[in-house]
Amino acid sequence: MTKAVITIRNPLGIHARVAFQMAETGRKFKSDILVSNDMGKSDGKDIMAILALCAGPGTVLNVEASGEDEEAAVEEIIKLLKSVNGP
Amino acid sequence: MVGIVICAHGNLAHELLHTLKFITGGEGSVTAIALDHNIDIARAREDVKEAVLAADEGNKVLIATDLYGGAPSNICMSLQDELPIEIIAGVNLPILIKAVSLQTTCDLETMAAKLKEYGRENIHLASDFLKRKNDESGNNH
């Protein structure tokens, strides 16, 4: 399993468009992907499950993947979230 | 790819499409038709036919209507025997977002069945989340 942690700094948090991008990014990989915070743990390939985390600004988000391409999956999702966070 | 047509009262179909495209960044092949209760039914049937035929790439078309029993839904249902369609009534944004994700990977029948469940599953009460969070933290206030 590969894991990473990121703090969401975007003022709108993980909003619908970001959640869609996360889910679509996740769907490109074969590995199972989970994202979690203090609201719970969600399927990282399902936009509504990601939104259900209500990940506002300041949220510490855990991203983990299990499978043959787990490292690339986590890397891509973290890269996306960093770009959403901004410089 | 399964085609997707949103068919609803007033401006709803176009507003749903507008919001859907914002969220998905324009991904997916989706069109919208506005039908009102006072519309000419023959004309409306032709509009729906035209939209479905334009959306059909050979893998059939899902029509998402707003209200089961409403005019848009009834008009679409009257075309079920003539067109390669399935109709899902009671559309919401979760259904449309998921439909965009599924339209390239599922056949129409599988997609429609999944969307029916998905649309229902993604209606929540915010208070349920709060209760769950409080229960998990042992705080029952």
mmCIF file of C-alpha atoms in Angstrom:
data_model
loop_
_atom_site.group_PDB
_atom_site.id
_atom_site.type_symbol
_atom_site.label_atom_id
_atom_site.label_comp_id
_atom_site.label_asym_id
_atom_site.label_seq_id
_atom_site.Cartn_x
_atom_site.Cartn_y
_atom_site.Cartn_z
ATOM 1 C CA MET A 1 0.000 0.000 0.000
ATOM 2 C CA THR A 2 1.173 3.511 -0.815
ATOM 3 C CA LYS A 3 0.007 6.443 1.305
ATOM 4 C CA ALA A 4 0.356 10.201 1.276
ATOM 5 C CA VAL A 5 -1.076 13.054 3.296
ATOM 6 C CA ILE A 6 -1.920 16.547 2.118
ATOM 7 C CA THR A 7 -3.525 19.550 3.766
ATOM 8 C CA ILE A 8 -6.174 21.199 1.629
ATOM 9 C CA ARG A 9 -5.515 24.919 1.343
ATOM 10 C CA ASN A 10 -7.913 25.799 -1.487
ATOM 11 C CA PRO A 11 -10.450 28.273 0.006
ATOM 12 C CA LEU A 12 -13.345 26.178 -1.332
ATOM 13 C CA GLY A 13 -11.852 22.897 -0.222
ATOM 14 C CA ILE A 14 -12.523 19.778 -2.290
ATOM 15 C CA HIS A 15 -15.448 21.176 -4.264
ATOM 16 C CA ALA A 16 -17.402 19.371 -6.975
ATOM 17 C CA ARG A 17 -15.077 20.096 -9.857
ATOM 18 C CA VAL A 18 -11.990 19.028 -7.928
ATOM 19 C CA ALA A 19 -13.772 15.910 -6.693
ATOM 20 C CA PHE A 20 -14.664 15.033 -10.292
ATOM 21 C CA GLN A 21 -11.038 15.492 -11.353
ATOM 22 C CA MET A 22 -9.878 13.336 -8.441
ATOM 23 C CA ALA A 23 -12.345 10.583 -9.305
ATOM 24 C CA GLU A 24 -11.477 10.645 -12.994
ATOM 25 C CA THR A 25 -7.767 10.593 -12.167
ATOM 26 C CA GLY A 26 -8.339 7.657 -9.843
ATOM 27 C CA ARG A 27 -10.319 5.780 -12.475
ATOM 28 C CA LYS A 28 -7.282 5.750 -14.745
ATOM 29 C CA PHE A 29 -5.565 3.359 -12.337
ATOM 30 C CA LYS A 30 -6.220 -0.283 -11.563
ATOM 31 C CA SER A 31 -5.375 0.056 -7.882
ATOM 32 C CA ASP A 32 -8.040 0.528 -5.236
ATOM 33 C CA ILE A 33 -7.884 4.100 -3.992
ATOM 34 C CA LEU A 34 -9.173 5.423 -0.681
ATOM 35 C CA VAL A 35 -9.262 9.002 0.527
ATOM 36 C CA SER A 36 -10.016 9.817 4.128
ATOM 37 C CA ASN A 37 -10.222 12.522 6.738
ATOM 38 C CA ASP A 38 -11.954 12.878 10.079
ATOM 39 C CA MET A 39 -15.341 12.516 8.347
ATOM 40 C CA GLY A 40 -14.540 9.022 7.179
ATOM 41 C CA LYS A 41 -13.038 6.996 4.376
ATOM 42 C CA SER A 42 -14.238 7.119 0.775
ATOM 43 C CA ASP A 43 -13.721 5.441 -2.564
ATOM 44 C CA GLY A 44 -11.249 7.680 -4.375
ATOM 45 C CA LYS A 45 -12.829 6.859 -7.734
ATOM 46 C CA ASP A 46 -16.322 8.078 -6.819
ATOM 47 C CA ILE A 47 -17.002 11.806 -6.926
ATOM 48 C CA MET A 48 -19.968 11.687 -4.554
ATOM 49 C CA ALA A 49 -18.036 9.615 -2.030
ATOM 50 C CA ILE A 50 -15.201 12.151 -2.177
ATOM 51 C CA LEU A 51 -17.622 15.042 -1.737
ATOM 52 C CA ALA A 52 -19.168 13.273 1.259
ATOM 53 C CA LEU A 53 -15.899 13.859 3.111
ATOM 54 C CA CYS A 54 -16.877 17.567 3.220
ATOM 55 C CA ALA A 55 -13.191 18.399 2.894
ATOM 56 C CA GLY A 56 -13.036 22.127 3.472
ATOM 57 C CA PRO A 57 -9.903 24.283 3.714
ATOM 58 C CA GLY A 58 -7.554 23.052 6.417
ATOM 59 C CA THR A 59 -8.640 19.444 6.021
ATOM 60 C CA VAL A 60 -5.866 16.901 6.359
ATOM 61 C CA LEU A 61 -6.577 14.412 3.588
ATOM 62 C CA ASN A 62 -5.089 10.931 3.457
ATOM 63 C CA VAL A 63 -4.708 9.297 0.067
ATOM 64 C CA GLU A 64 -3.893 5.611 -0.140
ATOM 65 C CA ALA A 65 -3.788 3.104 -2.947
ATOM 66 C CA SER A 66 -3.371 -0.645 -3.135
ATOM 67 C CA GLY A 67 -2.517 -2.480 -6.323
ATOM 68 C CA GLU A 68 -0.104 -2.819 -9.154
ATOM 69 C CA ASP A 69 0.034 0.901 -9.946
ATOM 70 C CA GLU A 70 -0.448 2.248 -6.424
ATOM 71 C CA GLU A 71 2.582 4.526 -6.380
ATOM 72 C CA ALA A 72 1.636 6.233 -9.639
ATOM 73 C CA ALA A 73 -1.977 6.583 -8.494
ATOM 74 C CA VAL A 74 -1.094 8.325 -5.241
ATOM 75 C CA GLU A 75 1.467 10.486 -7.013
ATOM 76 C CA GLU A 76 -1.059 11.657 -9.631
ATOM 77 C CA ILE A 77 -3.746 12.458 -7.085
ATOM 78 C CA ILE A 78 -1.357 14.345 -4.827
ATOM 79 C CA LYS A 79 -0.068 16.242 -7.873
ATOM 80 C CA LEU A 80 -3.650 17.228 -8.716
ATOM 81 C CA LEU A 81 -4.376 18.344 -5.150
ATOM 82 C CA LYS A 82 -1.169 20.365 -5.023
ATOM 83 C CA SER A 83 -2.170 22.146 -8.215
ATOM 84 C CA VAL A 84 -5.584 22.869 -6.684
ATOM 85 C CA ASN A 85 -3.915 24.205 -3.537
ATOM 86 C CA GLY A 86 -1.902 26.609 -5.651
ATOM 87 C CA PRO A 87 1.607 27.934 -5.071
ATOM 88 C CA MET B 1 -20.541 5.645 -26.211
ATOM 89 C CA VAL B 2 -24.089 5.817 -24.837
ATOM 90 C CA GLY B 3 -25.700 9.144 -25.651
ATOM 91 C CA ILE B 4 -27.249 11.256 -22.896
ATOM 92 C CA VAL B 5 -30.142 13.683 -23.317
ATOM 93 C CA ILE B 6 -31.564 15.687 -20.417
ATOM 94 C CA CYS B 7 -35.243 16.499 -20.889
ATOM 95 C CA ALA B 8 -37.001 18.659 -18.310
ATOM 96 C CA HIS B 9 -39.438 21.468 -17.573
ATOM 97 C CA GLY B 10 -38.543 25.077 -18.317
ATOM 98 C CA ASN B 11 -34.862 25.960 -18.161
ATOM 99 C CA LEU B 12 -33.978 23.089 -15.867
ATOM 100 C CA ALA B 13 -32.449 20.836 -18.520
ATOM 101 C CA HIS B 14 -30.143 23.555 -19.798
ATOM 102 C CA GLU B 15 -29.215 24.678 -16.289
ATOM 103 C CA LEU B 16 -28.402 21.104 -15.294
ATOM 104 C CA LEU B 17 -26.291 20.757 -18.423
ATOM 105 C CA HIS B 18 -24.542 24.059 -17.738
ATOM 106 C CA THR B 19 -23.676 23.029 -14.181
ATOM 107 C CA LEU B 20 -22.693 19.523 -15.259
ATOM 108 C CA LYS B 21 -20.265 20.896 -17.795
ATOM 109 C CA PHE B 22 -18.761 23.210 -15.198
ATOM 110 C CA ILE B 23 -18.135 20.293 -12.848
ATOM 111 C CA THR B 24 -16.848 17.875 -15.474
ATOM 112 C CA GLY B 25 -14.852 20.482 -17.321
ATOM 113 C CA GLY B 26 -16.919 19.824 -20.437
ATOM 114 C CA GLU B 27 -16.282 16.080 -20.521
ATOM 115 C CA GLY B 28 -18.963 13.783 -21.813
ATOM 116 C CA SER B 29 -21.472 13.857 -24.615
ATOM 117 C CA VAL B 30 -24.671 15.348 -23.213
ATOM 118 C CA THR B 31 -27.421 17.500 -24.703
ATOM 119 C CA ALA B 32 -30.517 19.166 -23.228
ATOM 120 C CA ILE B 33 -34.092 19.779 -24.323
ATOM 121 C CA ALA B 34 -36.523 22.109 -22.572
ATOM 122 C CA LEU B 35 -40.174 21.075 -22.643
ATOM 123 C CA ASP B 36 -43.027 22.973 -21.032
ATOM 124 C CA HIS B 37 -46.479 21.738 -20.091
ATOM 125 C CA ASN B 38 -48.021 24.002 -22.725
ATOM 126 C CA ILE B 39 -45.762 22.876 -25.553
ATOM 127 C CA ASP B 40 -47.209 21.364 -28.705
ATOM 128 C CA ILE B 41 -46.921 17.623 -28.124
ATOM 129 C CA ALA B 42 -46.296 16.672 -31.756
ATOM 130 C CA ARG B 43 -43.568 19.294 -31.966
ATOM 131 C CA ALA B 44 -42.067 18.138 -28.662
ATOM 132 C CA ARG B 45 -41.989 14.515 -29.826
ATOM 133 C CA GLU B 46 -40.132 15.611 -32.941
ATOM 134 C CA ASP B 47 -37.654 17.613 -30.839
ATOM 135 C CA VAL B 48 -36.972 14.604 -28.639
ATOM 136 C CA LYS B 49 -36.619 12.296 -31.654
ATOM 137 C CA GLU B 50 -34.193 14.696 -33.262
ATOM 138 C CA ALA B 51 -32.119 14.984 -30.080
ATOM 139 C CA VAL B 52 -32.010 11.223 -29.562
ATOM 140 C CA LEU B 53 -31.012 10.488 -33.147
ATOM 141 C CA ALA B 54 -28.295 13.131 -32.938
ATOM 142 C CA ALA B 55 -27.000 11.681 -29.660
ATOM 143 C CA ASP B 56 -27.064 8.042 -30.777
ATOM 144 C CA GLU B 57 -23.660 6.845 -31.932
ATOM 145 C CA GLY B 58 -24.964 3.291 -32.212
ATOM 146 C CA ASN B 59 -24.973 2.433 -28.507
ATOM 147 C CA LYS B 60 -28.422 3.846 -27.698
ATOM 148 C CA VAL B 61 -29.381 6.875 -25.616
ATOM 149 C CA LEU B 62 -30.229 7.532 -21.994
ATOM 150 C CA ILE B 63 -32.861 10.228 -21.483
ATOM 151 C CA ALA B 64 -32.801 11.822 -18.030
ATOM 152 C CA THR B 65 -36.119 13.484 -17.169
ATOM 153 C CA ASP B 66 -36.928 15.592 -14.147
ATOM 154 C CA LEU B 67 -40.268 14.249 -12.973
ATOM 155 C CA TYR B 68 -41.874 10.869 -13.508
ATOM 156 C CA GLY B 69 -45.371 11.533 -14.850
ATOM 157 C CA GLY B 70 -44.562 15.087 -15.912
ATOM 158 C CA ALA B 71 -44.908 16.240 -19.515
ATOM 159 C CA PRO B 72 -41.236 15.795 -20.490
ATOM 160 C CA SER B 73 -41.193 12.308 -19.033
ATOM 161 C CA ASN B 74 -44.509 11.330 -20.605
ATOM 162 C CA ILE B 75 -43.461 12.587 -24.017
ATOM 163 C CA CYS B 76 -40.208 10.636 -23.842
ATOM 164 C CA MET B 77 -42.011 7.528 -22.628
ATOM 165 C CA SER B 78 -44.368 7.739 -25.589
ATOM 166 C CA LEU B 79 -41.299 7.257 -27.805
ATOM 167 C CA GLN B 80 -39.944 4.179 -26.055
ATOM 168 C CA ASP B 81 -41.134 1.795 -28.750
ATOM 169 C CA GLU B 82 -39.772 3.925 -31.571
ATOM 170 C CA LEU B 83 -36.336 4.889 -30.339
ATOM 171 C CA PRO B 84 -33.296 3.100 -28.833
ATOM 172 C CA ILE B 85 -33.728 4.710 -25.417
ATOM 173 C CA GLU B 86 -34.003 4.145 -21.702
ATOM 174 C CA ILE B 87 -35.518 6.855 -19.517
ATOM 175 C CA ILE B 88 -34.433 7.638 -15.979
ATOM 176 C CA ALA B 89 -36.931 9.936 -14.244
ATOM 177 C CA GLY B 90 -36.039 12.082 -11.230
ATOM 178 C CA VAL B 91 -32.685 13.282 -12.472
ATOM 179 C CA ASN B 92 -30.223 14.886 -10.096
ATOM 180 C CA LEU B 93 -26.630 16.048 -10.463
ATOM 181 C CA PRO B 94 -25.104 12.885 -8.978
ATOM 182 C CA ILE B 95 -26.908 10.859 -11.668
ATOM 183 C CA LEU B 96 -25.639 13.114 -14.447
ATOM 184 C CA ILE B 97 -22.068 13.234 -13.171
ATOM 185 C CA LYS B 98 -21.977 9.461 -12.845
ATOM 186 C CA ALA B 99 -23.606 9.086 -16.260
ATOM 187 C CA VAL B 100 -20.719 10.973 -17.857
ATOM 188 C CA SER B 101 -18.282 8.591 -16.162
ATOM 189 C CA LEU B 102 -20.217 5.517 -17.298
ATOM 190 C CA GLN B 103 -21.214 6.461 -20.811
ATOM 191 C CA THR B 104 -17.950 5.257 -22.339
ATOM 192 C CA THR B 105 -17.689 2.044 -20.345
ATOM 193 C CA CYS B 106 -21.228 0.645 -19.942
ATOM 194 C CA ASP B 107 -24.053 -0.451 -22.188
ATOM 195 C CA LEU B 108 -27.319 1.464 -21.803
ATOM 196 C CA GLU B 109 -29.129 -1.121 -19.706
ATOM 197 C CA THR B 110 -26.277 -1.550 -17.204
ATOM 198 C CA MET B 111 -25.730 2.182 -17.039
ATOM 199 C CA ALA B 112 -29.398 2.929 -16.348
ATOM 200 C CA ALA B 113 -29.604 0.347 -13.568
ATOM 201 C CA LYS B 114 -26.440 1.688 -11.911
ATOM 202 C CA LEU B 115 -27.632 5.280 -12.167
ATOM 203 C CA LYS B 116 -30.987 4.528 -10.577
ATOM 204 C CA GLU B 117 -29.226 3.199 -7.469
ATOM 205 C CA TYR B 118 -26.554 5.898 -7.530
ATOM 206 C CA GLY B 119 -29.090 8.699 -7.646
ATOM 207 C CA ARG B 120 -30.904 7.297 -4.620
ATOM 208 C CA GLU B 121 -27.755 6.561 -2.647
ATOM 209 C CA ASN B 122 -26.530 10.122 -2.994
ATOM 210 C CA ILE B 123 -29.371 11.879 -1.282
ATOM 211 C CA HIS B 124 -28.222 12.698 2.239
ATOM 212 C CA LEU B 125 -29.305 14.513 5.345
ATOM 213 C CA ALA B 126 -26.486 16.669 6.709
ATOM 214 C CA SER B 127 -27.652 15.880 10.233
ATOM 215 C CA ASP B 128 -26.911 12.190 9.629
ATOM 216 C CA PHE B 129 -23.267 13.046 8.972
ATOM 217 C CA LEU B 130 -23.104 15.129 12.125
ATOM 218 C CA LYS B 131 -24.712 12.376 14.181
ATOM 219 C CA ARG B 132 -22.286 9.799 12.807
ATOM 220 C CA LYS B 133 -19.344 12.043 13.550
ATOM 221 C CA ASN B 134 -20.578 12.663 17.096
ATOM 222 C CA ASP B 135 -21.197 8.953 17.637
ATOM 223 C CA GLU B 136 -17.690 8.117 16.474
ATOM 224 C CA SER B 137 -16.147 10.685 18.784
ATOM 225 C CA GLY B 138 -18.322 9.538 21.693
ATOM 226 C CA ASN B 139 -20.036 12.905 21.884
ATOM 227 C CA ASN B 140 -23.784 12.422 21.998
ATOM 228 C CA HIS B 141 -24.879 16.035 22.376
#
